[in-house]
């Protein structure tokens, strides 16, 4: 399996609830290397652009409000099979359906406020990483 990269955000609820350290610990112990990381806050325009694929969905307004209400931790992670393995580590979108031991099972409150983002493809991982980081910020 080839080494590749995924993009994650510890979302505003994870930051507000003091879960940055615990989630990063799970990420590290699951074998991901942190390639880039920062505390940042998305503007309305940032969130609308980042989640443009969902702009026709009924929850879009709520999603933009949520993702802009406070700081997030944005990061790029590297590992063999990173995209797929990170989706496994975070668990289902709805924490009620997330497997035991996953980040969303442990730290997410609802399908909307679900603590963490993980890219869904190599192509989107590259787009999302480039949205948040300049090339010189990747290690
Ligand atoms: P994902 O984050 O597991 O890839 P997506 O379907 O891509 O899930 O949705 C993006 C984000 O939109 C979710 O992580 C969640 O924050 C929000 N979201 C998805 N479905 C719903 C919903 O039914 N109600 C409210 N928010 C939702
Ligand atoms: Mg998604």
PDB file of C-alpha atoms and ligand atoms in Angstrom:
ATOM      1  CA  UNK A   1       0.000   0.000   0.000  1.00  0.00           C
ATOM      2  CA  UNK A   2       1.454   3.367  -0.995  1.00  0.00           C
ATOM      3  CA  UNK A   3       2.052   6.185   1.464  1.00  0.00           C
ATOM      4  CA  UNK A   4      -0.357   9.039   0.821  1.00  0.00           C
ATOM      5  CA  UNK A   5      -1.934  12.049   2.500  1.00  0.00           C
ATOM      6  CA  UNK A   6      -5.310  13.067   3.812  1.00  0.00           C
ATOM      7  CA  UNK A   7      -6.707  16.335   5.139  1.00  0.00           C
ATOM      8  CA  UNK A   8      -8.512  16.746   8.455  1.00  0.00           C
ATOM      9  CA  UNK A   9     -10.181  19.447  10.515  1.00  0.00           C
ATOM     10  CA  UNK A  10     -10.883  19.180  14.239  1.00  0.00           C
ATOM     11  CA  UNK A  11     -14.144  21.091  14.013  1.00  0.00           C
ATOM     12  CA  UNK A  12     -15.319  23.953  16.308  1.00  0.00           C
ATOM     13  CA  UNK A  13     -17.114  21.611  18.744  1.00  0.00           C
ATOM     14  CA  UNK A  14     -13.951  19.518  19.222  1.00  0.00           C
ATOM     15  CA  UNK A  15     -11.941  22.672  19.977  1.00  0.00           C
ATOM     16  CA  UNK A  16     -14.646  24.156  22.278  1.00  0.00           C
ATOM     17  CA  UNK A  17     -14.907  20.898  24.231  1.00  0.00           C
ATOM     18  CA  UNK A  18     -11.168  20.687  24.877  1.00  0.00           C
ATOM     19  CA  UNK A  19     -10.703  17.570  22.748  1.00  0.00           C
ATOM     20  CA  UNK A  20      -7.774  18.683  20.573  1.00  0.00           C
ATOM     21  CA  UNK A  21      -5.183  16.773  22.615  1.00  0.00           C
ATOM     22  CA  UNK A  22      -7.175  13.549  22.901  1.00  0.00           C
ATOM     23  CA  UNK A  23      -7.983  13.467  19.177  1.00  0.00           C
ATOM     24  CA  UNK A  24      -4.373  14.202  18.168  1.00  0.00           C
ATOM     25  CA  UNK A  25      -3.268  11.383  20.487  1.00  0.00           C
ATOM     26  CA  UNK A  26      -5.574   8.956  18.656  1.00  0.00           C
ATOM     27  CA  UNK A  27      -4.290  10.223  15.309  1.00  0.00           C
ATOM     28  CA  UNK A  28      -0.671   9.707  16.395  1.00  0.00           C
ATOM     29  CA  UNK A  29      -1.173   6.289  17.945  1.00  0.00           C
ATOM     30  CA  UNK A  30      -3.026   5.176  14.793  1.00  0.00           C
ATOM     31  CA  UNK A  31       0.165   5.716  12.793  1.00  0.00           C
ATOM     32  CA  UNK A  32      -0.472   9.014  11.040  1.00  0.00           C
ATOM     33  CA  UNK A  33       2.394  11.496  10.659  1.00  0.00           C
ATOM     34  CA  UNK A  34       1.422  15.165  10.953  1.00  0.00           C
ATOM     35  CA  UNK A  35       2.654  16.902   7.796  1.00  0.00           C
ATOM     36  CA  UNK A  36       1.020  20.302   8.465  1.00  0.00           C
ATOM     37  CA  UNK A  37      -1.127  21.727  11.260  1.00  0.00           C
ATOM     38  CA  UNK A  38      -2.626  25.037  12.436  1.00  0.00           C
ATOM     39  CA  UNK A  39      -5.353  26.621  14.555  1.00  0.00           C
ATOM     40  CA  UNK A  40      -7.450  28.787  12.235  1.00  0.00           C
ATOM     41  CA  UNK A  41     -11.003  30.009  11.739  1.00  0.00           C
ATOM     42  CA  UNK A  42     -12.970  29.693   8.511  1.00  0.00           C
ATOM     43  CA  UNK A  43     -14.816  32.721   7.164  1.00  0.00           C
ATOM     44  CA  UNK A  44     -18.326  32.290   5.760  1.00  0.00           C
ATOM     45  CA  UNK A  45     -16.864  32.398   2.256  1.00  0.00           C
ATOM     46  CA  UNK A  46     -14.240  29.767   3.198  1.00  0.00           C
ATOM     47  CA  UNK A  47     -16.891  27.379   4.539  1.00  0.00           C
ATOM     48  CA  UNK A  48     -19.209  27.932   1.565  1.00  0.00           C
ATOM     49  CA  UNK A  49     -16.332  27.177  -0.794  1.00  0.00           C
ATOM     50  CA  UNK A  50     -14.941  24.214   1.156  1.00  0.00           C
ATOM     51  CA  UNK A  51     -18.397  22.586   1.392  1.00  0.00           C
ATOM     52  CA  UNK A  52     -19.670  23.758  -2.028  1.00  0.00           C
ATOM     53  CA  UNK A  53     -20.537  20.167  -2.962  1.00  0.00           C
ATOM     54  CA  UNK A  54     -23.266  20.301  -0.283  1.00  0.00           C
ATOM     55  CA  UNK A  55     -24.720  23.721  -1.183  1.00  0.00           C
ATOM     56  CA  UNK A  56     -28.079  22.307  -2.306  1.00  0.00           C
ATOM     57  CA  UNK A  57     -28.527  20.199   0.838  1.00  0.00           C
ATOM     58  CA  UNK A  58     -31.076  21.278   3.481  1.00  0.00           C
ATOM     59  CA  UNK A  59     -28.387  21.387   6.188  1.00  0.00           C
ATOM     60  CA  UNK A  60     -26.006  23.663   4.249  1.00  0.00           C
ATOM     61  CA  UNK A  61     -26.820  26.866   6.189  1.00  0.00           C
ATOM     62  CA  UNK A  62     -26.473  25.067   9.510  1.00  0.00           C
ATOM     63  CA  UNK A  63     -23.174  23.519   8.360  1.00  0.00           C
ATOM     64  CA  UNK A  64     -21.709  26.920   7.426  1.00  0.00           C
ATOM     65  CA  UNK A  65     -22.835  28.446  10.759  1.00  0.00           C
ATOM     66  CA  UNK A  66     -21.265  25.562  12.674  1.00  0.00           C
ATOM     67  CA  UNK A  67     -17.976  25.502  10.812  1.00  0.00           C
ATOM     68  CA  UNK A  68     -17.444  29.268  11.153  1.00  0.00           C
ATOM     69  CA  UNK A  69     -18.444  29.749  14.798  1.00  0.00           C
ATOM     70  CA  UNK A  70     -14.982  29.265  16.263  1.00  0.00           C
ATOM     71  CA  UNK A  71     -11.473  28.045  15.586  1.00  0.00           C
ATOM     72  CA  UNK A  72     -10.668  24.696  14.028  1.00  0.00           C
ATOM     73  CA  UNK A  73      -7.448  22.698  13.832  1.00  0.00           C
ATOM     74  CA  UNK A  74      -6.602  22.042  10.177  1.00  0.00           C
ATOM     75  CA  UNK A  75      -4.015  19.352   9.453  1.00  0.00           C
ATOM     76  CA  UNK A  76      -2.513  17.191   6.736  1.00  0.00           C
ATOM     77  CA  UNK A  77      -1.744  13.583   7.710  1.00  0.00           C
ATOM     78  CA  UNK A  78       0.456  10.978   6.032  1.00  0.00           C
ATOM     79  CA  UNK A  79       0.307   7.197   6.252  1.00  0.00           C
ATOM     80  CA  UNK A  80      -0.017   4.164   4.006  1.00  0.00           C
ATOM     81  CA  UNK A  81      -3.618   4.231   2.709  1.00  0.00           C
ATOM     82  CA  UNK A  82      -4.206   7.484   4.627  1.00  0.00           C
ATOM     83  CA  UNK A  83      -7.544   8.551   3.129  1.00  0.00           C
ATOM     84  CA  UNK A  84      -9.342   5.269   3.693  1.00  0.00           C
ATOM     85  CA  UNK A  85      -7.711   4.486   7.048  1.00  0.00           C
ATOM     86  CA  UNK A  86      -8.543   7.939   8.386  1.00  0.00           C
ATOM     87  CA  UNK A  87     -12.208   7.571   7.360  1.00  0.00           C
ATOM     88  CA  UNK A  88     -12.182   4.308   9.326  1.00  0.00           C
ATOM     89  CA  UNK A  89     -10.614   6.039  12.352  1.00  0.00           C
ATOM     90  CA  UNK A  90     -13.182   8.869  12.372  1.00  0.00           C
ATOM     91  CA  UNK A  91     -16.233   6.620  11.910  1.00  0.00           C
ATOM     92  CA  UNK A  92     -19.633   7.231  10.312  1.00  0.00           C
ATOM     93  CA  UNK A  93     -20.897  10.785   9.704  1.00  0.00           C
ATOM     94  CA  UNK A  94     -23.648  10.161  12.262  1.00  0.00           C
ATOM     95  CA  UNK A  95     -21.972   9.338  15.611  1.00  0.00           C
ATOM     96  CA  UNK A  96     -24.991   7.191  16.525  1.00  0.00           C
ATOM     97  CA  UNK A  97     -23.881   4.874  13.689  1.00  0.00           C
ATOM     98  CA  UNK A  98     -20.125   5.196  14.283  1.00  0.00           C
ATOM     99  CA  UNK A  99     -18.168   2.107  15.348  1.00  0.00           C
ATOM    100  CA  UNK A 100     -16.890   1.732  18.904  1.00  0.00           C
ATOM    101  CA  UNK A 101     -13.486   3.379  19.405  1.00  0.00           C
ATOM    102  CA  UNK A 102     -13.827   5.813  16.493  1.00  0.00           C
ATOM    103  CA  UNK A 103     -13.254   9.536  16.978  1.00  0.00           C
ATOM    104  CA  UNK A 104     -16.856  10.412  16.175  1.00  0.00           C
ATOM    105  CA  UNK A 105     -18.195   7.716  18.516  1.00  0.00           C
ATOM    106  CA  UNK A 106     -16.033   9.149  21.316  1.00  0.00           C
ATOM    107  CA  UNK A 107     -16.265  12.883  20.697  1.00  0.00           C
ATOM    108  CA  UNK A 108     -19.152  13.782  18.345  1.00  0.00           C
ATOM    109  CA  UNK A 109     -22.558  14.957  19.563  1.00  0.00           C
ATOM    110  CA  UNK A 110     -24.702  14.638  16.423  1.00  0.00           C
ATOM    111  CA  UNK A 111     -24.678  14.136  12.649  1.00  0.00           C
ATOM    112  CA  UNK A 112     -24.181  17.889  12.266  1.00  0.00           C
ATOM    113  CA  UNK A 113     -21.683  18.513  15.063  1.00  0.00           C
ATOM    114  CA  UNK A 114     -19.456  15.541  14.470  1.00  0.00           C
ATOM    115  CA  UNK A 115     -16.073  16.715  15.778  1.00  0.00           C
ATOM    116  CA  UNK A 116     -13.856  15.915  12.807  1.00  0.00           C
ATOM    117  CA  UNK A 117     -13.506  16.048   9.018  1.00  0.00           C
ATOM    118  CA  UNK A 118     -11.701  13.526   6.838  1.00  0.00           C
ATOM    119  CA  UNK A 119     -11.206  13.744   3.067  1.00  0.00           C
ATOM    120  CA  UNK A 120     -13.126  11.182   1.024  1.00  0.00           C
ATOM    121  CA  UNK A 121     -10.628  10.679  -1.850  1.00  0.00           C
ATOM    122  CA  UNK A 122      -6.981  11.311  -2.748  1.00  0.00           C
ATOM    123  CA  UNK A 123      -8.129  13.987  -5.192  1.00  0.00           C
ATOM    124  CA  UNK A 124     -10.205  15.826  -2.563  1.00  0.00           C
ATOM    125  CA  UNK A 125      -7.431  15.446   0.021  1.00  0.00           C
ATOM    126  CA  UNK A 126      -5.065  17.352  -2.286  1.00  0.00           C
ATOM    127  CA  UNK A 127      -7.679  20.045  -3.023  1.00  0.00           C
ATOM    128  CA  UNK A 128      -8.570  20.456   0.670  1.00  0.00           C
ATOM    129  CA  UNK A 129      -4.932  20.549   1.821  1.00  0.00           C
ATOM    130  CA  UNK A 130      -4.182  23.229  -0.781  1.00  0.00           C
ATOM    131  CA  UNK A 131      -7.237  25.203   0.395  1.00  0.00           C
ATOM    132  CA  UNK A 132      -5.737  25.559   3.889  1.00  0.00           C
ATOM    133  CA  UNK A 133      -1.959  25.330   3.429  1.00  0.00           C
ATOM    134  CA  UNK A 134       0.752  26.764   1.215  1.00  0.00           C
ATOM    135  CA  UNK A 135       3.335  24.305  -0.098  1.00  0.00           C
ATOM    136  CA  UNK A 136       6.012  25.603   2.281  1.00  0.00           C
ATOM    137  CA  UNK A 137       3.757  24.774   5.289  1.00  0.00           C
ATOM    138  CA  UNK A 138       3.824  21.052   4.442  1.00  0.00           C
ATOM    139  CA  UNK A 139       6.551  18.987   6.078  1.00  0.00           C
TER     140      UNK A 139
HETATM  141  P1  LIG B   1     -18.544  13.402   6.113  1.00  0.00           P
HETATM  142  O1  LIG B   1     -18.028  14.567   6.924  1.00  0.00           O
HETATM  143  O2  LIG B   1     -18.651  12.141   6.930  1.00  0.00           O
HETATM  144  O3  LIG B   1     -17.785  13.191   4.822  1.00  0.00           O
HETATM  145  P2  LIG B   1     -20.673  14.539   4.481  1.00  0.00           P
HETATM  146  O4  LIG B   1     -21.882  13.801   4.029  1.00  0.00           O
HETATM  147  O5  LIG B   1     -19.618  14.859   3.470  1.00  0.00           O
HETATM  148  O6  LIG B   1     -20.056  13.748   5.724  1.00  0.00           O
HETATM  149  O7  LIG B   1     -21.197  15.892   5.147  1.00  0.00           O
HETATM  150  C1  LIG B   1     -20.288  16.945   5.462  1.00  0.00           C
HETATM  151  C2  LIG B   1     -20.650  17.476   6.833  1.00  0.00           C
HETATM  152  O8  LIG B   1     -21.957  18.064   6.781  1.00  0.00           O
HETATM  153  C3  LIG B   1     -20.774  16.412   7.931  1.00  0.00           C
HETATM  154  O9  LIG B   1     -19.529  16.025   8.479  1.00  0.00           O
HETATM  155  C4  LIG B   1     -21.643  17.122   8.945  1.00  0.00           C
HETATM  156  O10 LIG B   1     -20.918  18.090   9.706  1.00  0.00           O
HETATM  157  C5  LIG B   1     -22.631  17.859   8.022  1.00  0.00           C
HETATM  158  N1  LIG B   1     -23.830  17.047   7.787  1.00  0.00           N
HETATM  159  C6  LIG B   1     -23.944  15.955   6.996  1.00  0.00           C
HETATM  160  N2  LIG B   1     -25.180  15.452   7.003  1.00  0.00           N
HETATM  161  C7  LIG B   1     -25.885  16.260   7.825  1.00  0.00           C
HETATM  162  C8  LIG B   1     -27.272  16.269   8.255  1.00  0.00           C
HETATM  163  O11 LIG B   1     -28.081  15.424   7.863  1.00  0.00           O
HETATM  164  N3  LIG B   1     -27.625  17.271   9.120  1.00  0.00           N
HETATM  165  C9  LIG B   1     -26.760  18.229   9.559  1.00  0.00           C
HETATM  166  N4  LIG B   1     -25.472  18.247   9.180  1.00  0.00           N
HETATM  167  C10 LIG B   1     -25.031  17.286   8.329  1.00  0.00           C
HETATM  168 MG1  LIG B   2     -17.659  14.308   3.107  1.00  0.00          MG
END
